[in-house]
Coordinates of C-alpha atoms and ligand atoms in Angstrom, one line a residue:
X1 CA 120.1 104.5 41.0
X2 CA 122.2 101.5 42.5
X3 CA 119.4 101.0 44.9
X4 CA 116.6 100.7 42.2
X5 CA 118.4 98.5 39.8
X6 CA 119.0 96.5 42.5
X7 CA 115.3 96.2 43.3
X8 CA 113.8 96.5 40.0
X9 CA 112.3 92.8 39.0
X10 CA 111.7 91.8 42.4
X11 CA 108.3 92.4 42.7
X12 CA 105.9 90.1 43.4
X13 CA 104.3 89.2 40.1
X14 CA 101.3 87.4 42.4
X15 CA 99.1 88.7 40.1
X16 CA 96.6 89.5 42.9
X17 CA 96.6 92.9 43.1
X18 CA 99.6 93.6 45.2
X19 CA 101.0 96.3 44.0
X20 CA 104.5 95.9 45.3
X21 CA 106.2 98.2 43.5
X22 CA 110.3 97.2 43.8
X23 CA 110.8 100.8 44.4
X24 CA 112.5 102.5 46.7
X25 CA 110.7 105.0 46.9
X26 CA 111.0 106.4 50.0
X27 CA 114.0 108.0 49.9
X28 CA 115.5 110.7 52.0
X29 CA 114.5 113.8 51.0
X30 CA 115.9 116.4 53.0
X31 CA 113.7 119.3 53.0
X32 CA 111.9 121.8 54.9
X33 CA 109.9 124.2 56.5
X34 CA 107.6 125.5 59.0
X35 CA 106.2 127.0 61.2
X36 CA 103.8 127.1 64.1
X37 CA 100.5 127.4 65.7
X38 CA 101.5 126.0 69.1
X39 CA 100.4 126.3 72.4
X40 CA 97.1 125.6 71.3
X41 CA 95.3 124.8 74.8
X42 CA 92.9 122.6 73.1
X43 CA 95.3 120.3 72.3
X44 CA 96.8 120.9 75.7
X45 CA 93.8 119.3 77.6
X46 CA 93.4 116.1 75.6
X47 CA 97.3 115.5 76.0
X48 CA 96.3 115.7 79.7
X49 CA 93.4 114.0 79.2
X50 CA 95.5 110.7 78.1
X51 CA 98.0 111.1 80.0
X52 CA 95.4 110.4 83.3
X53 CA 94.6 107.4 81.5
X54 CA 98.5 105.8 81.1
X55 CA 99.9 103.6 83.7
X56 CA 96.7 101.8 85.0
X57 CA 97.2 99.8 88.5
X58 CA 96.5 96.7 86.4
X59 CA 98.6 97.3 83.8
X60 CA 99.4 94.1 82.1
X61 CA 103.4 93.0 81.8
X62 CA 104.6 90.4 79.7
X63 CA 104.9 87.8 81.8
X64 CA 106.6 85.2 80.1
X65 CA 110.0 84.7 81.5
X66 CA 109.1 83.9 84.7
X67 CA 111.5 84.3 87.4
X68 CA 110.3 85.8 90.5
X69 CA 114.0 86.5 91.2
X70 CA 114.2 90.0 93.2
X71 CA 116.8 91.8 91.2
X72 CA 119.3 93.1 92.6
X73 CA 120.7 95.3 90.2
X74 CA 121.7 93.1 87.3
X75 CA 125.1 94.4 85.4
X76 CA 124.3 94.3 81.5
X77 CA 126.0 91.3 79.8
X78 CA 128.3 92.2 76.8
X79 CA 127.4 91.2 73.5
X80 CA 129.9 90.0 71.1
X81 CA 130.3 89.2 67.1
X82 CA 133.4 87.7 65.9
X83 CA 134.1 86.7 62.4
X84 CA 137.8 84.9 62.5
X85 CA 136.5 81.5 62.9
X86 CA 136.2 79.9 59.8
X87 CA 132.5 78.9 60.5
X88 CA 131.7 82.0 61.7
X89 CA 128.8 82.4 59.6
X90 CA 126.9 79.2 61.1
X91 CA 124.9 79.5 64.3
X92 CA 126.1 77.3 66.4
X93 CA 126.0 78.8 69.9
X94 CA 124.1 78.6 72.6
X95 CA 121.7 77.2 74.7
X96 CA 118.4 79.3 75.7
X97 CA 119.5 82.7 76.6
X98 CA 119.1 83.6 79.9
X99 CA 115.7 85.3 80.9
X100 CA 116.3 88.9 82.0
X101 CA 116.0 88.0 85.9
X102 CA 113.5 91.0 87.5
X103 CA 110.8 90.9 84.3
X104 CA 107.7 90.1 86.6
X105 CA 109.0 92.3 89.6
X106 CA 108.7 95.6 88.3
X107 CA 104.7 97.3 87.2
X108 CA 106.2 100.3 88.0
X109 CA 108.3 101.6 84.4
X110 CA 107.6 104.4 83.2
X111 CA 104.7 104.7 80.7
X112 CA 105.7 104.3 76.5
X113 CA 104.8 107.1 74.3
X114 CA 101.3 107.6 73.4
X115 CA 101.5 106.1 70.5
X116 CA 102.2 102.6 71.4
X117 CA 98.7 102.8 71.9
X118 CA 97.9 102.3 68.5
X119 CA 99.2 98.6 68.7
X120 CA 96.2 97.2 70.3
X121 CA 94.4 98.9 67.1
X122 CA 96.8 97.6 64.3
X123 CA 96.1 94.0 65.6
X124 CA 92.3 94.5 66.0
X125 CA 91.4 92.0 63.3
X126 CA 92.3 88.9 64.9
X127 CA 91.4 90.0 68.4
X128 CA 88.1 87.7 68.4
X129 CA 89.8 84.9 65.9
X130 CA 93.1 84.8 67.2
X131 CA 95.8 84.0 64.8
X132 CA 96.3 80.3 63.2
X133 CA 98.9 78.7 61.7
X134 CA 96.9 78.4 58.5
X135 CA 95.8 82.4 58.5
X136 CA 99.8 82.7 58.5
X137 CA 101.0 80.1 56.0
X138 CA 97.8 82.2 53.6
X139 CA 99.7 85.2 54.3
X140 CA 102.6 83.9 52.4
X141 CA 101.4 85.3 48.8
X142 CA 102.1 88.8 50.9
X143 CA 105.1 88.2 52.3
X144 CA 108.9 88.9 51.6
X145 CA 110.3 86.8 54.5
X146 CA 108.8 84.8 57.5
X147 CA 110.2 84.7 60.8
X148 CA 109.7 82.5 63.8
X149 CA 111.2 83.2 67.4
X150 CA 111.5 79.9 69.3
X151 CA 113.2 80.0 72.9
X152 CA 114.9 83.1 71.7
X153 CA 116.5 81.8 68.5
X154 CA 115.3 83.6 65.4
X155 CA 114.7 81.1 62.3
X156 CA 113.8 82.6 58.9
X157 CA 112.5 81.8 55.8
X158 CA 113.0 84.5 53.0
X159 CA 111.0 84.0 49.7
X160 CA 112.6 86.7 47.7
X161 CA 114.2 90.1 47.9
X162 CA 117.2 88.5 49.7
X163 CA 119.8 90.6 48.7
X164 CA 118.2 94.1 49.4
X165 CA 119.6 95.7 52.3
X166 CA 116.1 96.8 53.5
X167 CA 115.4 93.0 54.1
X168 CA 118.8 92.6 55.4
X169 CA 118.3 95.4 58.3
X170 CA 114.8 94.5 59.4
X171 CA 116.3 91.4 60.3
X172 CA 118.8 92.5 62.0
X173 CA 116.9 94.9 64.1
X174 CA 115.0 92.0 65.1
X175 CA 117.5 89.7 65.9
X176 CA 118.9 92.8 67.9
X177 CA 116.1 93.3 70.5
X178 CA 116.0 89.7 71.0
X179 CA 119.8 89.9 72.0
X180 CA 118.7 93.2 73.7
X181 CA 116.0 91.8 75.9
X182 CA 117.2 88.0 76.5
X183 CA 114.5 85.4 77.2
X184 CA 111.9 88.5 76.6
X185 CA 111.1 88.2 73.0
X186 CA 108.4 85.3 72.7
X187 CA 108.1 82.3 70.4
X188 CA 106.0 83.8 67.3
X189 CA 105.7 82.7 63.7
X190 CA 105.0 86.0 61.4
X191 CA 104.8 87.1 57.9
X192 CA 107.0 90.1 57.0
X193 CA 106.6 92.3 53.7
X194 CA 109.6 94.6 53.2
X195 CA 108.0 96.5 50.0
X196 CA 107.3 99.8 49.3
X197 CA 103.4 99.3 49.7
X198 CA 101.2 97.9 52.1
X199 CA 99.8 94.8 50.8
X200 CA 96.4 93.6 53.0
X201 CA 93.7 95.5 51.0
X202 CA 90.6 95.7 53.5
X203 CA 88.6 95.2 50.6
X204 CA 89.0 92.3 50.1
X205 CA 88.1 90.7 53.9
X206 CA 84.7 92.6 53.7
X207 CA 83.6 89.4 56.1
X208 CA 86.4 87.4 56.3
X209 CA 89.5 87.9 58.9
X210 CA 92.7 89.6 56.8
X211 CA 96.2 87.7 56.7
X212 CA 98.4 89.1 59.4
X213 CA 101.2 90.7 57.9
X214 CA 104.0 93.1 59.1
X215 CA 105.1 96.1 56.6
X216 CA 106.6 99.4 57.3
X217 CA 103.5 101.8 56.2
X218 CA 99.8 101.5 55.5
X219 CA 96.8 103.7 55.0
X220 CA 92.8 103.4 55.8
X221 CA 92.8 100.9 52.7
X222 CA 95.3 98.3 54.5
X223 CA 95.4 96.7 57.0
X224 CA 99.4 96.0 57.4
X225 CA 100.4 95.7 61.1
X226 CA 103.0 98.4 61.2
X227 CA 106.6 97.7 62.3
X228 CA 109.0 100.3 62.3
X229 CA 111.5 100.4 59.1
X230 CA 114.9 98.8 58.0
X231 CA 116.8 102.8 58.2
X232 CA 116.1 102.5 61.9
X233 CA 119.8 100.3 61.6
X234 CA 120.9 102.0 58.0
X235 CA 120.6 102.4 54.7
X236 CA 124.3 101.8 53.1
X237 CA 123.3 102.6 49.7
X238 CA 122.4 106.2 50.2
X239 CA 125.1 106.3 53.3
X240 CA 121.9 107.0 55.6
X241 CA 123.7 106.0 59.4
X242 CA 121.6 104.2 61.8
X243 CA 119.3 106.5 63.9
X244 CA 121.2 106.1 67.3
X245 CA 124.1 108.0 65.7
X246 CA 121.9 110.4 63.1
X247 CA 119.8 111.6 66.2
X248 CA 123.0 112.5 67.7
X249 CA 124.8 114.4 65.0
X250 CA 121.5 116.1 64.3
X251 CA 120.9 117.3 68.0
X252 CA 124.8 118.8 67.8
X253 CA 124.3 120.5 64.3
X254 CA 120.9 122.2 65.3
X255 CA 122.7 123.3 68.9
X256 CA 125.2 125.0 66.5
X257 CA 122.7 126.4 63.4
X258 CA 120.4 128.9 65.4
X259 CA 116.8 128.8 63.9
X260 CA 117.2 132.4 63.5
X261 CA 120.3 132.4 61.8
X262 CA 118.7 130.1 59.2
X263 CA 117.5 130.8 55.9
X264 CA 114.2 132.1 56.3
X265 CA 112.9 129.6 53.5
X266 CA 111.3 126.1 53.2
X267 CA 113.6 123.7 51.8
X268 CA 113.1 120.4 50.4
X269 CA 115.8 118.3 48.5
X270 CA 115.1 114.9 47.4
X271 CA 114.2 112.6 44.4
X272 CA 111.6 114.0 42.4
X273 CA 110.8 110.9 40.8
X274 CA 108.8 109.0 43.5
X275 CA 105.4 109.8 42.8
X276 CA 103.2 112.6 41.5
X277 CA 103.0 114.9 44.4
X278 CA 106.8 115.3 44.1
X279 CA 106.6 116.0 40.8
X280 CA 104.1 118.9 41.1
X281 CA 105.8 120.1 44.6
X282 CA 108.7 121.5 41.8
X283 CA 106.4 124.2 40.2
X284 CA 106.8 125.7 44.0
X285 CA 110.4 126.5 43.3
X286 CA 111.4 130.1 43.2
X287 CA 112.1 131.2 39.3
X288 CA 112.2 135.0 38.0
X289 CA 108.3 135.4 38.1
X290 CA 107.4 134.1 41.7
X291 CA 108.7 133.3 44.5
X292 CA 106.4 131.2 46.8
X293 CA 109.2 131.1 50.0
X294 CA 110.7 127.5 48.9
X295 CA 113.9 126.2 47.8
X296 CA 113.3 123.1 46.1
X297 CA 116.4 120.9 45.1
X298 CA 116.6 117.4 43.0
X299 CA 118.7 114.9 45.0
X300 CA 121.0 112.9 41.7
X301 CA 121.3 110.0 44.2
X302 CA 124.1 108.5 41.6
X303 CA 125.6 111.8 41.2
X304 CA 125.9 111.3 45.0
X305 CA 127.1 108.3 45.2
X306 CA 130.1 109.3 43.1
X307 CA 131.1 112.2 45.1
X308 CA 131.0 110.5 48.5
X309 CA 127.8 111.7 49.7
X310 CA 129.2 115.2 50.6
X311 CA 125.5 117.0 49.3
X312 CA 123.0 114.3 51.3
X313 CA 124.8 114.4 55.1
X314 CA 121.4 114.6 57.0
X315 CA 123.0 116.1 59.8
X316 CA 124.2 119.4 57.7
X317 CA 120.4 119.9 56.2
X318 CA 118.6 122.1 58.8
X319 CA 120.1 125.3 57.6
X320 CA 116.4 126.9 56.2
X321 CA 114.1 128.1 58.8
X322 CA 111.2 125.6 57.3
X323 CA 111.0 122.4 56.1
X324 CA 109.2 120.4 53.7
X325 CA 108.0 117.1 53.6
X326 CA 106.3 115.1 50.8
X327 CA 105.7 111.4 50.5
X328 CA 107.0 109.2 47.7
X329 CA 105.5 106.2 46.4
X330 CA 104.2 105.1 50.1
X331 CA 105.8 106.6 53.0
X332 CA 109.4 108.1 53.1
X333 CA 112.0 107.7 55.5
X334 CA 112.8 111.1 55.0
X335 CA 110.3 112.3 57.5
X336 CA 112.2 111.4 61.0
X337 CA 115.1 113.1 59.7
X338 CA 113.3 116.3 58.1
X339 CA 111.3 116.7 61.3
X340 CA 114.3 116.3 64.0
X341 CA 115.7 119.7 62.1
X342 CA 114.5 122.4 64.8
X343 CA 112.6 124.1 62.0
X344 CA 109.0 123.6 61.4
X345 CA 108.1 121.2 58.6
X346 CA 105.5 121.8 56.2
X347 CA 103.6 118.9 56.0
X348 CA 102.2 118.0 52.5
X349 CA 98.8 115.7 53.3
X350 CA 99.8 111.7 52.8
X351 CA 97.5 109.0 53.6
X352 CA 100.7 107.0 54.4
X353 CA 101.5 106.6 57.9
X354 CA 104.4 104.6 59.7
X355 CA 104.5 103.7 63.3
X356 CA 105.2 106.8 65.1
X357 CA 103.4 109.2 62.7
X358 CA 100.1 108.1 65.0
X359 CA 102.0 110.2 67.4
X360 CA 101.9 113.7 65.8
X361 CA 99.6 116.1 66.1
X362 CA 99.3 118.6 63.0
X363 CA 99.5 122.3 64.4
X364 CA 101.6 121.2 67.4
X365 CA 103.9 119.5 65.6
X366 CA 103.7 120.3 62.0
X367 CA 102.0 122.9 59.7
X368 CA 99.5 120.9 57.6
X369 CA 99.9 121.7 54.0
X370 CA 96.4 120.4 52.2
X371 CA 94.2 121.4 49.3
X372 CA 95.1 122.2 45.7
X373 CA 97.2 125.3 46.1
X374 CA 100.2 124.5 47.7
X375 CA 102.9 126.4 46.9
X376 CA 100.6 129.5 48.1
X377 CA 100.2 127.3 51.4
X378 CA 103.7 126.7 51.7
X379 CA 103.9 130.9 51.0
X380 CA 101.3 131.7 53.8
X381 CA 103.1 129.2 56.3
X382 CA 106.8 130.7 56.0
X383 CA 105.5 134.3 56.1
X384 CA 103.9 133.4 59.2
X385 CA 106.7 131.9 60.4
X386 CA 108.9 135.0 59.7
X387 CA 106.4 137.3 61.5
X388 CA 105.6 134.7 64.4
X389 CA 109.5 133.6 65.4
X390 CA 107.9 132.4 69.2
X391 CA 105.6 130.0 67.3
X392 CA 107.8 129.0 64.6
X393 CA 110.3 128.2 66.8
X394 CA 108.0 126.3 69.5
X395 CA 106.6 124.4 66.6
X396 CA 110.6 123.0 65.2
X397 CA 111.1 122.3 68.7
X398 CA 108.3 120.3 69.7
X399 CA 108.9 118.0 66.3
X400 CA 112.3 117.5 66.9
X401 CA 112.1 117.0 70.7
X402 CA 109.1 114.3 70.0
X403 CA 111.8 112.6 67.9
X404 CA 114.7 112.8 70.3
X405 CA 112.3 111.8 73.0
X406 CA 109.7 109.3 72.1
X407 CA 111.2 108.4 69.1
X408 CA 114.9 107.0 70.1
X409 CA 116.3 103.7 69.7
X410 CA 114.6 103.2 73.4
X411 CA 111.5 103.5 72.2
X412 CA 112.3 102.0 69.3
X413 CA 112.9 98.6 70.6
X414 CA 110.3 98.8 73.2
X415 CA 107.9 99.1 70.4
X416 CA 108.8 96.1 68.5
X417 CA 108.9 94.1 72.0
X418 CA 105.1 95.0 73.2
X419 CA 104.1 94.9 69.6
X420 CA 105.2 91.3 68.9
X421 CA 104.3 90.3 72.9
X422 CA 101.2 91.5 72.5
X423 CA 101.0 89.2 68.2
X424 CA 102.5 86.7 70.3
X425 CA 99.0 86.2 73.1
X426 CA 96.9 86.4 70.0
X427 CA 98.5 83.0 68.3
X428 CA 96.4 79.8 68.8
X429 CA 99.0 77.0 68.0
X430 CA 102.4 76.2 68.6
X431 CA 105.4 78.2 66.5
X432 CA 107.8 75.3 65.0
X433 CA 110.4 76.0 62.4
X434 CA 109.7 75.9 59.5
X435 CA 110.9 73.4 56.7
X436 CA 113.4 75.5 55.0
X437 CA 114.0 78.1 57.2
X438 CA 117.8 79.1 58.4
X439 CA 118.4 80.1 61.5
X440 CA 119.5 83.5 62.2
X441 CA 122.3 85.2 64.3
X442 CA 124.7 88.2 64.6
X443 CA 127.8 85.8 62.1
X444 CA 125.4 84.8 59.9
X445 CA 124.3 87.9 59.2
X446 CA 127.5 90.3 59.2
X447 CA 130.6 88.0 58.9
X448 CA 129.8 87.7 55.2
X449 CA 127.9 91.4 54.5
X450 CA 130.0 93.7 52.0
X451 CA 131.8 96.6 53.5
X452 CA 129.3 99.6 53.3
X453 CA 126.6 97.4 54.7
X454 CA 129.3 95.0 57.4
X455 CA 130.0 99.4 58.7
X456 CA 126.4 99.8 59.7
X457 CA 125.4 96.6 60.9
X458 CA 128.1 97.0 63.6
X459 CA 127.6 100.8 64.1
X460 CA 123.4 99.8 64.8
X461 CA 124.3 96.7 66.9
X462 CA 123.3 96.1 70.4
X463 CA 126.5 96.1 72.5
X464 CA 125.2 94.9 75.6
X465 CA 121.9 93.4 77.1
X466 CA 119.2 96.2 78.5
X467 CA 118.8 95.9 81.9
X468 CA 115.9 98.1 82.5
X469 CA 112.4 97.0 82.2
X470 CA 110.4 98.3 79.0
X471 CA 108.5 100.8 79.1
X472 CA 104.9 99.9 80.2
X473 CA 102.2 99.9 77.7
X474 CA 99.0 101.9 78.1
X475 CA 95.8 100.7 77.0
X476 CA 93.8 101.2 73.6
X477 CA 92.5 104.7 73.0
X478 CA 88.8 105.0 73.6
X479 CA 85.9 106.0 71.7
X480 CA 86.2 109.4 73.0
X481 CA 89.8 109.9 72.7
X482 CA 89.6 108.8 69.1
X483 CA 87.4 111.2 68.3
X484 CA 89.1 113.7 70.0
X485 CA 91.8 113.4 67.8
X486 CA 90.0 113.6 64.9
X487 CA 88.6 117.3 66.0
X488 CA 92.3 118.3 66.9
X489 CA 93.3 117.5 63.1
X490 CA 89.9 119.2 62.3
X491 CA 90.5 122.4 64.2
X492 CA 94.2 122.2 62.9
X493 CA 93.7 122.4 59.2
X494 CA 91.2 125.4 60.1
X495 CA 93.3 127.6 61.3
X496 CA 95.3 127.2 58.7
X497 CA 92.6 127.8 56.4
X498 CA 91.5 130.7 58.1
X499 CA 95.6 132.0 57.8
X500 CA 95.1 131.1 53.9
X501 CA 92.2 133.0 53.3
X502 CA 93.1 136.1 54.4
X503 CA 96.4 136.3 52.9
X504 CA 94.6 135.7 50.2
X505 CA 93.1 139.1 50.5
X506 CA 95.9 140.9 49.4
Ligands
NAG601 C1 83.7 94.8 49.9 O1 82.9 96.0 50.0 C2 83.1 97.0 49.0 C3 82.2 98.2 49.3 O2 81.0 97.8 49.8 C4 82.9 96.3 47.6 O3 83.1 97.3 46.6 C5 83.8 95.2 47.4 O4 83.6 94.5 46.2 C6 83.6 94.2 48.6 N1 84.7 93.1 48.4 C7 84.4 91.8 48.5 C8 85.6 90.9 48.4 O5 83.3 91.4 48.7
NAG602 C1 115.1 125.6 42.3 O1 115.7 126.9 42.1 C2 117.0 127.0 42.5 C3 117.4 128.5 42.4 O2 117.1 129.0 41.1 C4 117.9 126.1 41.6 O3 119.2 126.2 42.0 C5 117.4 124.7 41.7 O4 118.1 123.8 40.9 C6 115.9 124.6 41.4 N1 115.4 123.3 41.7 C7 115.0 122.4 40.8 C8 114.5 121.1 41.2 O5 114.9 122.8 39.6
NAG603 C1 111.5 73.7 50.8 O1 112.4 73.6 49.7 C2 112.2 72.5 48.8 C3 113.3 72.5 47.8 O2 113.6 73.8 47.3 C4 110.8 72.8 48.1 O3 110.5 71.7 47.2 C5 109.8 72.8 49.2 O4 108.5 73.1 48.6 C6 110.1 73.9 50.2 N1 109.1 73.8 51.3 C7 108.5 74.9 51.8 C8 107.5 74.7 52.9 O5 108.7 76.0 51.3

C-alpha cells in the first residue's frame, strides 16, 4: 500500500532494541459487533464514587498567563492561513500572542472526562526527578521529531520520518491548540515518537528514571506518555476525514440505520496483515460448515485507493448489529470509529492502549472477547445480543455516546493542553531552541502540502480562538479507585465467562 512503501525504510535502525516497525499498522478497520451487559449497578457506584471526588475547591489551574483581567465576555478572534504571498511558507508574523484574558478568573469549568486522570499517572516517573534538559536530549535515540513551545511559537526539530503524513498531522494538531488557546500553551522542550510502537521499555530503567517521550500507544512494558494520534486531524492516504467532521457524519448515519434494522451480525473489515490476531480473527468467518455470527471482510487498501474510497467511508459502516475490533501491530485507529457505530463492539483483548481507552469500561461499554476460543465468543456475544435487544442496544449507545461526548475535538484539545501544562511544571531548566530546529506555523506547514493532505489540514484547522476555559482537571485516581477498576474488568470478563460456559452446554 502507498502508505507502507512510503514508510517502509524509515525505521530507526538504533540498534537498541526499538522496535519501530515503519508500519502502519493501525489501520482502519471497520468492523463490528456487540452487545451488552449494561446497567451493571456495580459499575454504577464507582462512577459515582469518582465523580464525588472531581472538581476539588483547590483545584489547581494553569496559571501561567497571568492577567487578572475580569472578562467580560471576550469575542473569539478569527484565525487565518493565506498562501498567496510568495513567502508564505516562512514564519514571519507576530509578536507573542495575546494571553486569553480571564485564564486565572474562572475555578469553576466544568470537570474533564475521567480519564484525564490518567495524566498525572503517565508522567509519574519524573514526578520526584523532574525533567532535565539532558534526560530529553537522551531521549533523542527515541524520538521522531522534537518540539519546543517558546512564548507561544512552536520550533521543531524532525530527525526523520519527515514526509509521513502522521508526523505531519501531529504537528499540526499541536500548533493548532496553541493557536486555539493563545498565550495558554507553555514554553516546553519534548521528545515526540510518531511510530507504530512504543519505544521506553520499563526494563530497561529498573533503577534509573526513563527518557520522557510522547507516542500514541503503550502497554504495561512502556512507559510512553500518551498523546492522542495524528487521525485526530486526518489521514489523506486512506481518505480518513478529521474527527470533528467523521463524529458528525457518523452521528447522522446511525440516526438514519436503526440498530434493529441492522444486520444481526458482527462485522469487521480491515487489513488482515497487521499482526497475528488479525490473521487468526479470519478462521471466524462464516463458510458452508459454520457459522460463528461474523462477517469478516479484507480491506485491499490499494484496491481502494483506485476506486475512490467508495468501500472504506466510515460513516456508511454501522450497518451490522455488532462490531468487531482487533488491534494491529500496536494500537489501531480503527477503534474510535468502530465504537462510535451505535452497535456493540466485540472487543478482542490488546494490551495496547491510547489515551482515551483508560476511559472504557469492558461490560459497559464493550463486550470483552478473551481466551483462546474466539470465534465461539464472538458466537455467544451476538446471540446474546439478538435475544437481549435492551442490553445490546444500551451497550452501542453508551460506546458511542462516550465518544461523541468525552471524546470530541473539545476534549481532545483540552487533553493535550493539561497534559503538556502539567510536562511543562515538571521541567527543571529553561526551554531554548534548539540549533537546527525551524520554526513552525499554519504557511509553513500547508502552503506547500499536496492536495489530499493541503484538504484536511484546512478541514481539521482551528478557525477561531476558544474562548471558554478548559475543562478542569481532577486529581490522580487513588489506591482504592485503582483497584476498583481492576475488579470492574474482573467481574466483567466473568460474566462473560459464565454466558460462555453455558452456551457451551448445548
Ligand atoms: C530489570 O529487571 C528485570 C526483572 O527483574 C530483569 O530481567 C532485567 O534484566 C532488569 N534490567 C536491567 C537493565 O537491569
Ligand atoms: C467472509 O465470508 C464472506 C461470505 O462468504 C465473503 O464474502 C468474504 O470475502 C469472506 N472474508 C474473507 C476475509 O475471506
Ligand atoms: C545541526 O546541523 C548540522 C549540519 O547538518 C550538524 O552538523 C549538527 O550536528 C546539527 N546539530 C544538532 C544539535 O543536531
Amino acid at each position: 500500500m502507498a502508505m507502507r512503501a512510503q514508510l517502509e525504510g524509515k525505521g530507526k535502525g538504533n540498534g537498541k532494541g526499538f522496535p519501530i516497525r515503519a508500519v502502519i499498522g493501525l489501520f482502519v478497520a471497520l468492523s463490528v459487533l456487540a452487545f451488552f451487559l449494561s446497567n451493571n449497578t456495580f459499575f454504577r457506584s464507582s462512577e459515582q464514587v469518582y465523580q464525588q471526588t472531581i472538581n476539588p475547591p483547590n483545584a489547581k489551574r494553569p496559571d501561567r498567563q497571568t492577567s487578572n483581567l475580569q472578562h467580560s465576555k471576550t469575542q473569539p478572534i478569527p484565525i487565518t492561513l493565506s498562501c498567496e504571498s510568495p513567502t508564505a511558507t516562512v514564519c514571519e508574523r507576530r509578536s507573542t500572542p495575546m494571553p486569553t484574558p480571564h485564564l486565572t478568573t474562572s475555578y469553576n469549568s466544568p470537570s474533564c472526562p475521567e480519564y484525564f486522570r490518567w495524566i498525572h499517572d503517565d508522567l509519574r516517573h519524573w514526578k520526584s526527578t523532574g525533567i532535565t534538559r539532558e534526560m530529553i536530549e537522551n531521549a533523542h535515540e527515541y524520538a521522531t521529531f522534537r518540539l519546543v513551545v517558546l512564548d507561544g511559537r512552536v520550533y521543531v526539530q524532525e530527525y526523520y520520518g519527515k514526509f509521513m503524513t502522521r508526523n505531519v498531522f501531529s504537528l499540526w494538531g499541536i500548533l493548532q491548540l496553541v493557536n486555539r488557546y493563545p498565550g495558554r500553551v507553555p514554553d516546553l522542550d519534548l521528545m515526540f515518537n510518531c511510530m507504530d510502537q512504543p519505544a521506553v521499555k520499563s526494563f530497561e530503567y529498573n533503577s534509573s528514571t526513563p527518557p520522557p517521550v510522547f507516542h500514541y500507544c503503550n502497554n504495561d512494558k512502556t512507559w510512553d506518555i500518551l498523546f492522542p494520534d495524528w487521525s485526530f486531524w486526518g489521514w489523506p492516504e486512506i481518505n480518513i476525514k478529521p474527527w470533528a467532521s467523521l463524529l458528525k457524519e457518523m452521528k447522522e448515519a446511525n440516526e438514519e440505520m436503526k440498530w434493529i434494522d441492522r444486520e444481526p451480525y458482527a462485522f469487521w473489515r480491515g487489513n488482515p496483515h497487521m499482526g497475528g490476531n488479525r490473521f487468526d480473527l479470519l478462521k471466524c468467518n462464516v463458510t458452508n460448515e459454520h457459522d460463528w455470527n461474523a462477517r469478516i471482510y479484507a480491506q485491499d487498501w490499494k484496491q481502494e485507493e483506485k476506486q475512490g474510497f467508495r468501500h472504506s467511508d466510515l460513516a456508511r459502516q454501522c450497518d451490522n448489529r455488532y462490531r468487531i475490533y482487533v488491534d494491529g501491530l500496536a494500537w489501531s485507529v480503527s477503534q474510535k470509529y468502530i465504537m462510535a457505530c451505535n452497535s456493540p463492539t466485540l472487543f478482542l483483548d490488546t494490551p495496547w492502549i491510547e489515551f482515551f481507552q483508560r476511559g472504557l469500561v469492558p461490560g459497559h461499554h464493550y463486550w470483552p472477547i478473551r481466551g483462546n476460543n474466539k470465534c465461539r465468543a464472538i458466537k455467544v456475544a451476538v446471540d446474546f445480543g439478538n435475544g437481549h435487544h435492551a442490553e445490546a442496544q444500551a451497550m452501542g449507545k453508551a460506546s458511542s455516546d462516550f465518544f461523541q461526548e468525552e471524546v470530541k475535538m473539545d476534549f481532545v484539545y483540552d487533553y493535550m493542553l493539561h497534559l503538556l501544562t502539567e510536562y511543562a511544571k515538571l521541567l527543571r531548566f529553561k526551554p531554548s531552541v534548539p540549533e537546527n530546529a525551524t520554526e513552525l506555523c499554519l504557511e509553513s506547514i500547508a502552503c506547500r502540502a499536496p492536495t489530499n493532505v493541503k484538504k484536511f489540514l484546512l478541514e481539521s484547522m482551528e478557525k477561531t480562538t476558544h474562548e471558554a476555559e478548559p475543562c478542569s482537571l481532577p486529581p490522580p485516581f487513588t489506591t482504592e479507585e485503582l483497584q476498583q477498576m481492576q475488579e470492574r474488568k474482573a467481574n466483567a470478563a466473568k460474566e462473560v465467562a459464565v454466558l460462555e460456559e453455558e452456551a457451551n452446554k448445548f
